[in-house]
Short mmCIF file of C-alpha atoms in Angstrom, two decimals:
data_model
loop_
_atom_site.label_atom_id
_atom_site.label_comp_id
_atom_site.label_asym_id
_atom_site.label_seq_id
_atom_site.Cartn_x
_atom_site.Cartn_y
_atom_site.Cartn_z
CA UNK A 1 7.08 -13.85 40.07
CA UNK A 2 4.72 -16.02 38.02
CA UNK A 3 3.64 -17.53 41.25
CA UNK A 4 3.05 -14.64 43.56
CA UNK A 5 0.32 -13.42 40.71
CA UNK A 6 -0.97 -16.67 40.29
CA UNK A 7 -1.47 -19.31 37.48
CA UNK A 8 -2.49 -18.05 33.84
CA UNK A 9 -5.76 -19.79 33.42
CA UNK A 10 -7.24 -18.13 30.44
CA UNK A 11 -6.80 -15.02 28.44
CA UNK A 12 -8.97 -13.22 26.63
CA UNK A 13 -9.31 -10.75 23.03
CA UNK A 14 -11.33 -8.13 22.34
CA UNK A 15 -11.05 -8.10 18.18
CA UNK A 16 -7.28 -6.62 17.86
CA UNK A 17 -7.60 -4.26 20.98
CA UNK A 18 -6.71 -5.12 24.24
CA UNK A 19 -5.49 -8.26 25.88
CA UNK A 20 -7.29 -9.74 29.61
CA UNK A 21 -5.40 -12.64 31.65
CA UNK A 22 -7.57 -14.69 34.03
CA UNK A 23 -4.70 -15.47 37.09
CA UNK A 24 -5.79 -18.09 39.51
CA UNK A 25 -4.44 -17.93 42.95
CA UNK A 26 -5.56 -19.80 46.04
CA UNK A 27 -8.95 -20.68 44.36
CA UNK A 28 -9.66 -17.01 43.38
CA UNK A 29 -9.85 -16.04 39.77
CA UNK A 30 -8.27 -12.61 39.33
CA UNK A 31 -9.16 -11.02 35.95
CA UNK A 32 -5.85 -8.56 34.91
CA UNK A 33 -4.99 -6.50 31.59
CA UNK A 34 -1.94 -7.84 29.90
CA UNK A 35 0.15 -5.18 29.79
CA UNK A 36 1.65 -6.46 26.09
CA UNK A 37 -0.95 -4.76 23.67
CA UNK A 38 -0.30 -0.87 24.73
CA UNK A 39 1.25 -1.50 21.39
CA UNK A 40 -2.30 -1.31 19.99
CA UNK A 41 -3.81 1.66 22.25
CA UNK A 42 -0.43 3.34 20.74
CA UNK A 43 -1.93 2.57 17.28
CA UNK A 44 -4.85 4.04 17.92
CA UNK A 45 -3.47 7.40 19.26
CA UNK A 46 -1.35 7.80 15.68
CA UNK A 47 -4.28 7.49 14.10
CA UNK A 48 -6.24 10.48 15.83
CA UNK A 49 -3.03 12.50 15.75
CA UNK A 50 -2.78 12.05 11.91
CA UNK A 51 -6.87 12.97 11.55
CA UNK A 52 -6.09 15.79 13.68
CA UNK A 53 -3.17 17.47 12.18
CA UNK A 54 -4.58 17.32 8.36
CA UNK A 55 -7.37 18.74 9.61
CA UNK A 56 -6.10 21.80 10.84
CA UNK A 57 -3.35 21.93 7.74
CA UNK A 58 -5.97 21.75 5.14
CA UNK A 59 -7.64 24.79 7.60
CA UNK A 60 -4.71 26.33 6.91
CA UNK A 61 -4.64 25.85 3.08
CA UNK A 62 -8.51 26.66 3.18
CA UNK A 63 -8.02 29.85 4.41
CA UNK A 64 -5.23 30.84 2.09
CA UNK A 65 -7.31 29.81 -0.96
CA UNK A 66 -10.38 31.78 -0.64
CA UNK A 67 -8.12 34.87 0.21
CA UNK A 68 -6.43 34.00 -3.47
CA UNK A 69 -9.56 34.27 -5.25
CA UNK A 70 -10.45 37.48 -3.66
CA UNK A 71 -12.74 37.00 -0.57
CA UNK A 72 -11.61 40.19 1.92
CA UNK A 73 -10.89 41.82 -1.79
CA UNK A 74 -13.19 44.97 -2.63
CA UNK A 75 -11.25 44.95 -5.73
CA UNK A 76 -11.86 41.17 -6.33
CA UNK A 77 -14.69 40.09 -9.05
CA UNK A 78 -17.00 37.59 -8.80
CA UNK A 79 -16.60 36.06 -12.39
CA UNK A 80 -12.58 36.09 -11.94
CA UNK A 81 -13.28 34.33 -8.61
CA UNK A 82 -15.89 32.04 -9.63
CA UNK A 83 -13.75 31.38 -13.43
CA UNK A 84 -10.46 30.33 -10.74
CA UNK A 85 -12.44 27.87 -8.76
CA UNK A 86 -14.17 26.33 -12.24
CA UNK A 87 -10.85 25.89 -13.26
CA UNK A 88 -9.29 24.08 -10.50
CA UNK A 89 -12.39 21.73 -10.30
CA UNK A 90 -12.42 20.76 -13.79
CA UNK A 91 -8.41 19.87 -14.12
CA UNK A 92 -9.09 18.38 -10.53
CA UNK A 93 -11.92 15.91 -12.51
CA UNK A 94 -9.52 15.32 -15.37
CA UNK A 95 -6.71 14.48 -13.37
CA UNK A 96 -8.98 11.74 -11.27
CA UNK A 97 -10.07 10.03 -14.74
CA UNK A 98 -6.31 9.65 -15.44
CA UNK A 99 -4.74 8.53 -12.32
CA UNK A 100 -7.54 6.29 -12.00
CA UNK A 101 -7.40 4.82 -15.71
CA UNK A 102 -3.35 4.80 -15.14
CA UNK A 103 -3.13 3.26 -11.79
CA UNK A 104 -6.08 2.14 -10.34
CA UNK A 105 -4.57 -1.78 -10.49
CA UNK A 106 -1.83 -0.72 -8.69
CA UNK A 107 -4.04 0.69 -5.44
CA UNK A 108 -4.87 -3.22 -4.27
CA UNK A 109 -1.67 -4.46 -4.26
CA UNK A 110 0.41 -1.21 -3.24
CA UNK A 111 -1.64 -0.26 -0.46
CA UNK A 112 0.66 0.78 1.87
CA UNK A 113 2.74 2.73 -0.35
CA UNK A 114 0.04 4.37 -2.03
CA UNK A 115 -1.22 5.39 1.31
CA UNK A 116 1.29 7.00 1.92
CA UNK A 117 1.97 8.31 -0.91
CA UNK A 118 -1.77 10.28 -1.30
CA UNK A 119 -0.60 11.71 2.37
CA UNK A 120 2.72 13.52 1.34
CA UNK A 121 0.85 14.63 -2.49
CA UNK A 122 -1.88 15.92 0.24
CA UNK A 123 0.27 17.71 2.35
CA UNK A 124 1.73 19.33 -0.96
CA UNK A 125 -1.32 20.33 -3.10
CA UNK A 126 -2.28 22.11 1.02
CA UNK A 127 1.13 23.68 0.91
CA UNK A 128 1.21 24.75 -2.70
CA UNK A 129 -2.74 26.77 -1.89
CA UNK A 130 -0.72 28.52 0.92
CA UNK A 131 1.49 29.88 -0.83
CA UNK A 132 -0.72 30.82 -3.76
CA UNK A 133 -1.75 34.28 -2.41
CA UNK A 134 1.45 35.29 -2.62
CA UNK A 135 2.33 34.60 -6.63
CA UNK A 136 -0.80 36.46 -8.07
CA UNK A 137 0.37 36.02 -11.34
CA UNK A 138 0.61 32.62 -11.26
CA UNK A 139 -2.21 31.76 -8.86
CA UNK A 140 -4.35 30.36 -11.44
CA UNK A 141 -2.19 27.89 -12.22
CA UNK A 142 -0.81 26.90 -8.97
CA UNK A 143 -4.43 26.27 -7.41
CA UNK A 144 -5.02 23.94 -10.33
CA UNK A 145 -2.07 21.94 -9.85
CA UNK A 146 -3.20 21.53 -6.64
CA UNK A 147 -6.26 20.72 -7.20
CA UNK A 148 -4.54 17.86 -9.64
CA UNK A 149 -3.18 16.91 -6.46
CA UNK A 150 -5.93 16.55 -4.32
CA UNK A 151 -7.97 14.69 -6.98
CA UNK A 152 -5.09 11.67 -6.81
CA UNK A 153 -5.42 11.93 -2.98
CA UNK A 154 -9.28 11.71 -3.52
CA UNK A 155 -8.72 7.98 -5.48
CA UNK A 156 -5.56 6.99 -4.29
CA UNK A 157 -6.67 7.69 -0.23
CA UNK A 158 -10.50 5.89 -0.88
CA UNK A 159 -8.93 3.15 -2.69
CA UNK A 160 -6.24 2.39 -0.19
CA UNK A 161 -8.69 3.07 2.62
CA UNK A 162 -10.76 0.68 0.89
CA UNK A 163 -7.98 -2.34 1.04
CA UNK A 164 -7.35 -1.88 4.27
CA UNK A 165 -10.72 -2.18 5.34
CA UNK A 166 -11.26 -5.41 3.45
CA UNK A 167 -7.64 -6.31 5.70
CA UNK A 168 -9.16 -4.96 9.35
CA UNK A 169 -12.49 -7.03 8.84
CA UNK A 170 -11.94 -9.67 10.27
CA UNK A 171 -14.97 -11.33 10.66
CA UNK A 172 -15.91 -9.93 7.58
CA UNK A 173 -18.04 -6.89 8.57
CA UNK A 174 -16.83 -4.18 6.42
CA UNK A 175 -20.10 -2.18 6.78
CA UNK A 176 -18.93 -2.03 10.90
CA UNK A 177 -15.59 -1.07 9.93
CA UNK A 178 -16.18 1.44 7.56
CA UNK A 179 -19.01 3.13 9.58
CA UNK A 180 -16.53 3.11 12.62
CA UNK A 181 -13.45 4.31 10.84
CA UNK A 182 -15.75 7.01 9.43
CA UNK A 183 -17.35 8.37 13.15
CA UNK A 184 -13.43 8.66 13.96
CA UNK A 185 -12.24 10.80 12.15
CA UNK A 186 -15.93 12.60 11.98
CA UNK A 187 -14.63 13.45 15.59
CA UNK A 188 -11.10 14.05 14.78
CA UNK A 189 -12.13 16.13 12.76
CA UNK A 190 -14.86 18.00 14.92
CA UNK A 191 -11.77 18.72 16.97
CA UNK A 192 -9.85 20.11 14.47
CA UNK A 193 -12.60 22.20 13.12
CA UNK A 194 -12.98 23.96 17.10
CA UNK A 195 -9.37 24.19 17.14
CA UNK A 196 -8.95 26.20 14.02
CA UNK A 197 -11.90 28.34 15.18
CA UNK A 198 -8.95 29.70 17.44
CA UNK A 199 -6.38 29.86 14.76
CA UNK A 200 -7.70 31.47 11.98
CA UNK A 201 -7.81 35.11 13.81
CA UNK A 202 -4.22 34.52 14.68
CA UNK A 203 -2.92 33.29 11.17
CA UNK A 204 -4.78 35.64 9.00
CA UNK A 205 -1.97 38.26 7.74
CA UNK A 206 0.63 36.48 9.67
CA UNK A 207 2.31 34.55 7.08
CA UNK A 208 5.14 33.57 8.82
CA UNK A 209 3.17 32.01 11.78
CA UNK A 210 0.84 30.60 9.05
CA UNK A 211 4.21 28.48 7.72
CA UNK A 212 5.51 27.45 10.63
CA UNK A 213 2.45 25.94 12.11
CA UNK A 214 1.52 24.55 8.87
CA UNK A 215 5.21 22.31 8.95
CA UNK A 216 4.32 21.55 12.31
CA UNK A 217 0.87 20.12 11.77
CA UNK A 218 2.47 18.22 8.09
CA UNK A 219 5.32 16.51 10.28
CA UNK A 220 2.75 15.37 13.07
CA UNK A 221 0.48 14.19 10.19
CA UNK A 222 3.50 12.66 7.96
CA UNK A 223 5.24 10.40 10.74
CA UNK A 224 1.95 9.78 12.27
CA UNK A 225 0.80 8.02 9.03
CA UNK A 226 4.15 6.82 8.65
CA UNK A 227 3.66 4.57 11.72
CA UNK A 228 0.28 4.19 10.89
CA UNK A 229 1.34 1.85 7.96
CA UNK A 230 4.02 0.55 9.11
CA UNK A 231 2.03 -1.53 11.86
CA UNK A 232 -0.52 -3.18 8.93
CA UNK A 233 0.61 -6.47 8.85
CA UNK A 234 -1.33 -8.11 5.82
CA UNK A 235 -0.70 -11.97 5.70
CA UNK A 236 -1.76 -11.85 2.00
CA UNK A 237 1.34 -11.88 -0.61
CA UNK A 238 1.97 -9.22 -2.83
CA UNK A 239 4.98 -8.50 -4.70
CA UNK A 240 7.21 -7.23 -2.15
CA UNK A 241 6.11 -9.55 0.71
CA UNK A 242 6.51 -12.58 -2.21
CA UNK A 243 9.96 -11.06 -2.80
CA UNK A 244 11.00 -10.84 0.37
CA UNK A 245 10.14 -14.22 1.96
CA UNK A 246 11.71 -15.75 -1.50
CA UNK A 247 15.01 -13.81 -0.85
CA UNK A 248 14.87 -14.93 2.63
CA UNK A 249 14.47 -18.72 1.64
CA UNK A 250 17.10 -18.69 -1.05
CA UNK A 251 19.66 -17.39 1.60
CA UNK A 252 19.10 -19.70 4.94
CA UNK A 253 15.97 -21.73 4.42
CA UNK A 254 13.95 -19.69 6.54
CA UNK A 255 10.41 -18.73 6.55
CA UNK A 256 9.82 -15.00 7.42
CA UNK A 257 6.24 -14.72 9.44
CA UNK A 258 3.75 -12.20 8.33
CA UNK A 259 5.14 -9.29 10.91
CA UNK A 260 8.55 -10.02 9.96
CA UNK A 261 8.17 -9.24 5.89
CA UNK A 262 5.70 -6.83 6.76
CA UNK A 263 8.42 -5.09 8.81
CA UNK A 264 10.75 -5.10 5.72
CA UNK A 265 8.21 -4.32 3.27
CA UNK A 266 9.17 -0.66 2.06
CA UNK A 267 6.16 1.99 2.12
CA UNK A 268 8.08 4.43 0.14
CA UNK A 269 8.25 4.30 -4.06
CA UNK A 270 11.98 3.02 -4.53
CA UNK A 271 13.67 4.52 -7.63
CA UNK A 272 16.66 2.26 -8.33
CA UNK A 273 16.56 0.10 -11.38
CA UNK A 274 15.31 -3.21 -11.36
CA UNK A 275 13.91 -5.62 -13.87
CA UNK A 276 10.26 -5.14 -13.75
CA UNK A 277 7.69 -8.02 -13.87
CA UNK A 278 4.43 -8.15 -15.48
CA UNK A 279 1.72 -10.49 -15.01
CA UNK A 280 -1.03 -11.78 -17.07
CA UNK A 281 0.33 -10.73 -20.16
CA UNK A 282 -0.98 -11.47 -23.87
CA UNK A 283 1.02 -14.45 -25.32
CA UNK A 284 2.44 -12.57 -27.95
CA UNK A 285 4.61 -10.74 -24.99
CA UNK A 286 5.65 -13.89 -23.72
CA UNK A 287 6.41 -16.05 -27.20
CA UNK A 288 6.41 -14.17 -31.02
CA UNK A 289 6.81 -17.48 -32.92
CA UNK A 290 6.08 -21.36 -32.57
CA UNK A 291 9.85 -21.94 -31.68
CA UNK A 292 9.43 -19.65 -28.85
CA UNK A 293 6.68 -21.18 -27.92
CA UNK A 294 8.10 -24.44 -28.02
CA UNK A 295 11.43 -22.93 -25.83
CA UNK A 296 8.43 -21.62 -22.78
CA UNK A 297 7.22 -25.44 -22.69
CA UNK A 298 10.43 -26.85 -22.38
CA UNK A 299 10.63 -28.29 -18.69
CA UNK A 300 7.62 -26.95 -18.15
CA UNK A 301 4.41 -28.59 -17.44
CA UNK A 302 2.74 -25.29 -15.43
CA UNK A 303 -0.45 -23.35 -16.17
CA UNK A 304 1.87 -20.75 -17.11
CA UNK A 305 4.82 -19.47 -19.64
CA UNK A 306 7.45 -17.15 -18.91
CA UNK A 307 9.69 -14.89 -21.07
CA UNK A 308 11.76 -11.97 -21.50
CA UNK A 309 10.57 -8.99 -23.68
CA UNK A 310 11.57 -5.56 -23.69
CA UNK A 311 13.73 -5.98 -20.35
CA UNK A 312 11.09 -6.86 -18.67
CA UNK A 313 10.14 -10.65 -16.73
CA UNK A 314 6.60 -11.60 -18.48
CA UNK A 315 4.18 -14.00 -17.10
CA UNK A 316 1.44 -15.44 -19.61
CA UNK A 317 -1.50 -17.31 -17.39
CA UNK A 318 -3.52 -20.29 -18.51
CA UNK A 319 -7.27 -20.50 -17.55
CA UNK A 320 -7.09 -23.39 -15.20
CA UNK A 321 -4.27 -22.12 -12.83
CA UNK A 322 -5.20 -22.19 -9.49
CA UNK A 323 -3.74 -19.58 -6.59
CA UNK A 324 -0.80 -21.85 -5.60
CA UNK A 325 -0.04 -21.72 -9.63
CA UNK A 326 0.26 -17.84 -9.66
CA UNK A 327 2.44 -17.66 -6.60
CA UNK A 328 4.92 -20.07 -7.93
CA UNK A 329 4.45 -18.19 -11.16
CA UNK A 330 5.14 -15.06 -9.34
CA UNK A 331 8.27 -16.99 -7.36
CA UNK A 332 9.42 -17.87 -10.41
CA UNK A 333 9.51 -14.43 -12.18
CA UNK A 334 11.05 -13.22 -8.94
CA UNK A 335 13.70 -15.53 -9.06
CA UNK A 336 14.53 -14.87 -13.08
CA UNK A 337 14.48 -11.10 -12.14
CA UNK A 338 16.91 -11.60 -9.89
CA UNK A 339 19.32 -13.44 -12.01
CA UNK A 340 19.16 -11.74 -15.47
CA UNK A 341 22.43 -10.30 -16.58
CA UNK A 342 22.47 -8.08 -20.08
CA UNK A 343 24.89 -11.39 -21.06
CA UNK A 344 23.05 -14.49 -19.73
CA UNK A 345 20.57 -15.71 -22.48
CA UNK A 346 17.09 -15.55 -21.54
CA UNK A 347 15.73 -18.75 -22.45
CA UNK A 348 18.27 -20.65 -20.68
CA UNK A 349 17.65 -18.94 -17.72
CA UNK A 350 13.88 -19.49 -17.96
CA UNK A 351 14.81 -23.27 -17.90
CA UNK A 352 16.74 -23.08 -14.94
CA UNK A 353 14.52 -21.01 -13.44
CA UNK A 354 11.79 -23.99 -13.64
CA UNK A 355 14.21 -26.54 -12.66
CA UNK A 356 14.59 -24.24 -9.24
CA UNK A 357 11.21 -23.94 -8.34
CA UNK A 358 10.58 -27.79 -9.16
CA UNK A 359 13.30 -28.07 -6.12
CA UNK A 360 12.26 -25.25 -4.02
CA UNK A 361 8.65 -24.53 -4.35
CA UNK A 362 6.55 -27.18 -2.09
CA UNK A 363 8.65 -26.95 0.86
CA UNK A 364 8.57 -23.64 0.57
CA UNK A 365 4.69 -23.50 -0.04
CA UNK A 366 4.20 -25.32 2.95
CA UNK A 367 6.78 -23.37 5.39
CA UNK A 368 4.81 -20.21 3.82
CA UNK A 369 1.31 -22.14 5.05
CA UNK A 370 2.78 -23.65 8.89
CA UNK A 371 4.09 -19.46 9.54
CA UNK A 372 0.03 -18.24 9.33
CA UNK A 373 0.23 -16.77 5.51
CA UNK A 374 -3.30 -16.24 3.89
CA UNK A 375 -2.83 -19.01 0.47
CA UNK A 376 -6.89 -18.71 -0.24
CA UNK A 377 -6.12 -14.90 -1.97
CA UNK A 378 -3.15 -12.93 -2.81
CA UNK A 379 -2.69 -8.75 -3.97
CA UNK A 380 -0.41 -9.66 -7.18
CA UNK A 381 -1.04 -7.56 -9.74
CA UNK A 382 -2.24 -9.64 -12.66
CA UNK A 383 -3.37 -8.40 -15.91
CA UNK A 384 -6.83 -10.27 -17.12
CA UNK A 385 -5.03 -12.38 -19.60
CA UNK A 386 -5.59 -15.82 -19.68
CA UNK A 387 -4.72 -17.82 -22.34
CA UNK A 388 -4.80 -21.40 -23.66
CA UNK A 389 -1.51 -22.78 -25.85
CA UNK A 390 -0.68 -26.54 -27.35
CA UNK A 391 1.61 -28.37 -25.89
CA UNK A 392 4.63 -29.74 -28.08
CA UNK A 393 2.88 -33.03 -28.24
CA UNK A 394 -0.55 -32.18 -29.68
#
């Protein structure tokens, strides 16, 4: 077959869109689309498809909001109408100060989940301003729990948006990428807006048909954005990537490539107990007295100390430890997380834990290096702690 099209003399790359094959056949260069990246045209659809139906939900929502405070009302008052939407804006401000000052560290290094995450709290808040109208006596405080709602879309969508436009620049022109991502779903949403033009006259005292193409748009927009993050493959490690290739490697030896623990990186919150680890901790969560201290520095000569406090794995940073020290750091707390029992004492298992990664690390740093993994930057989430101890000896 090869040989009836011709020999594959170059191929060509247009950023991460399409891919070109130059075929040379009897002295004639034949330029042909390789028919492998409809993959990425597939992308691309998902993504107008989720613009499109969030558009016409939060229509939807829109609509059944300013009925709630009164508009189409002759009985309706402006200072009841105007006190309602002062209400939800102010607990909507609140409740972006708080999410932000509670989570914003976690937006980086959780992108995909929290993406997705701001998408189903989205589809929510629009659902909860739907049904409003019909609970008058508790409208009041449904709009403002929506409006909660949207507010942690607001900071958890811009932040994760933000990420992954850091991820899709490529040749580091965020400005392009930004401005581009913006005209899209400017004309998305143009679409939408003509579209619901039709709708509203249909909708408006039809609550039934008001529901039912309200689930329909929130399951187009839901799976949509599902396999909208699922195809992000970020080469950078963050806790569950770091995780996952270390699991790998303890089983069989094998290096996972960036689309494979992408693939099994989960993009939904996960609820079953595990022992949590936290890095960049103050000292004094790590060690509470010198022979403590002096337990962290045995068989270890790393930029870093590790501990158990409160159930949890805790990773204390020095100053001088480079980005190859905090993913060993990180492989390390990984490993002890894994291992803990409520029997096994801690600082014995923080030994062997170093004596592991002393026999595991390097070839394992440079499998992680040969499979195309970014080693210059990683999405862990460390705490600003850094912190300088003595060593036994001085």
């Amino acid at each position: 077959m090869e040989e009836e099209r011709g020999v594959v003399l170059a191929t060509e790359r247009y950023g991460s869109a399409e891919c070109w094959k130059y075929l040379g056949k009897d002295g004639v260069m034949e330029r042909r689309r390789d028919g492998s990246e409809g993959e990425s045209r597939g992308n691309s659809v998902v993504g107008v498809f989720k613009a499109f139906s969030s558009s016409l939900s939060g229509t939807l929502a829109t609509q059944a909001s300013l009925k709630g405070v009164g508009v189409g009302n002759q009985e309706a008052t402006v200072a009841a109408a105007t006190i309602t939407w002062l209400l939800r804006d102010g607990t909507g401000m609140l409740g972006r100060i708080l999410f932000a000052w509670q989570k914003g560290t976690k937006l980086d290094s959780e992108a995909k989940k929290w993406r997705l995450f701001a998408d189903v709290l989205n589809d929510t808040a629009m659902f909860m301003e739907i049904l409003a109208p019909y609970f008058p006596a508790f409208f009041t405080l449904i709009v403002c729990t929506a409006g909660i709602f949207k507010s942690i879309v607001g900071v958890a969508g811009g932040a994760t948006r933000a990420a992954l436009t850091v991820h899709q620049a490529r040749r580091d022109n965020m400005a392009d990428i930004s401005a581009k991502d913006g005209s899209q779903e400017t004309l998305v949403n143009l679409a939408g807006l003509l579209i619901s033009l039709v709708l509203i006259p249909l909708v408006t005292d039809n609550p039934v048909l008001t529901l039912s193409l309200f689930f329909l748009f929130t399951i187009l927009h839901l799976f949509a954005n599902y396999k909208a993050v699922r195809s992000v493959v970020m080469e950078t490690f963050n806790e569950a990537r770091l995780s996952i290739m270390l699991q790998q490697y303890l089983g069989d030896r094998r290096i996972l490539s960036p689309p494979e623990a992408n693939q099994r990186e989960p993009v939904f919150f996960e609820f079953r107990k595990t022992v949590p680890i936290r890095l960049g901790v103050r000292l004094q969560e790590v060690v509470q007295s010198p022979e403590e201290l002096n337990l962290a520095l045995k068989n270890n000569n790393m930029p870093f100390l590790l501990g158990v406090r409160n159930g949890s794995v805790c990773v204390c940073l020095g100053p001088e430890a480079s980005i190859h020290d905090e993913i060993r750091a990180m492989c390390q707390a990984v490993w002890l997380s894994s291992m803990l029992t409520p029997t096994s004492s801690h600082w014995q298992m923080v030994h062997e834990s170093h004596k592991v990664m002393d026999t595991i690390f390097n070839p394992f740093l440079k499998g992680v290096e040969a499979a195309g993994w970014d080693m210059k930057r990683t999405l862990l989430d460390w705490d600003e702690w850094r912190v300088e101890w003595k060593t036994k000896s001085s």
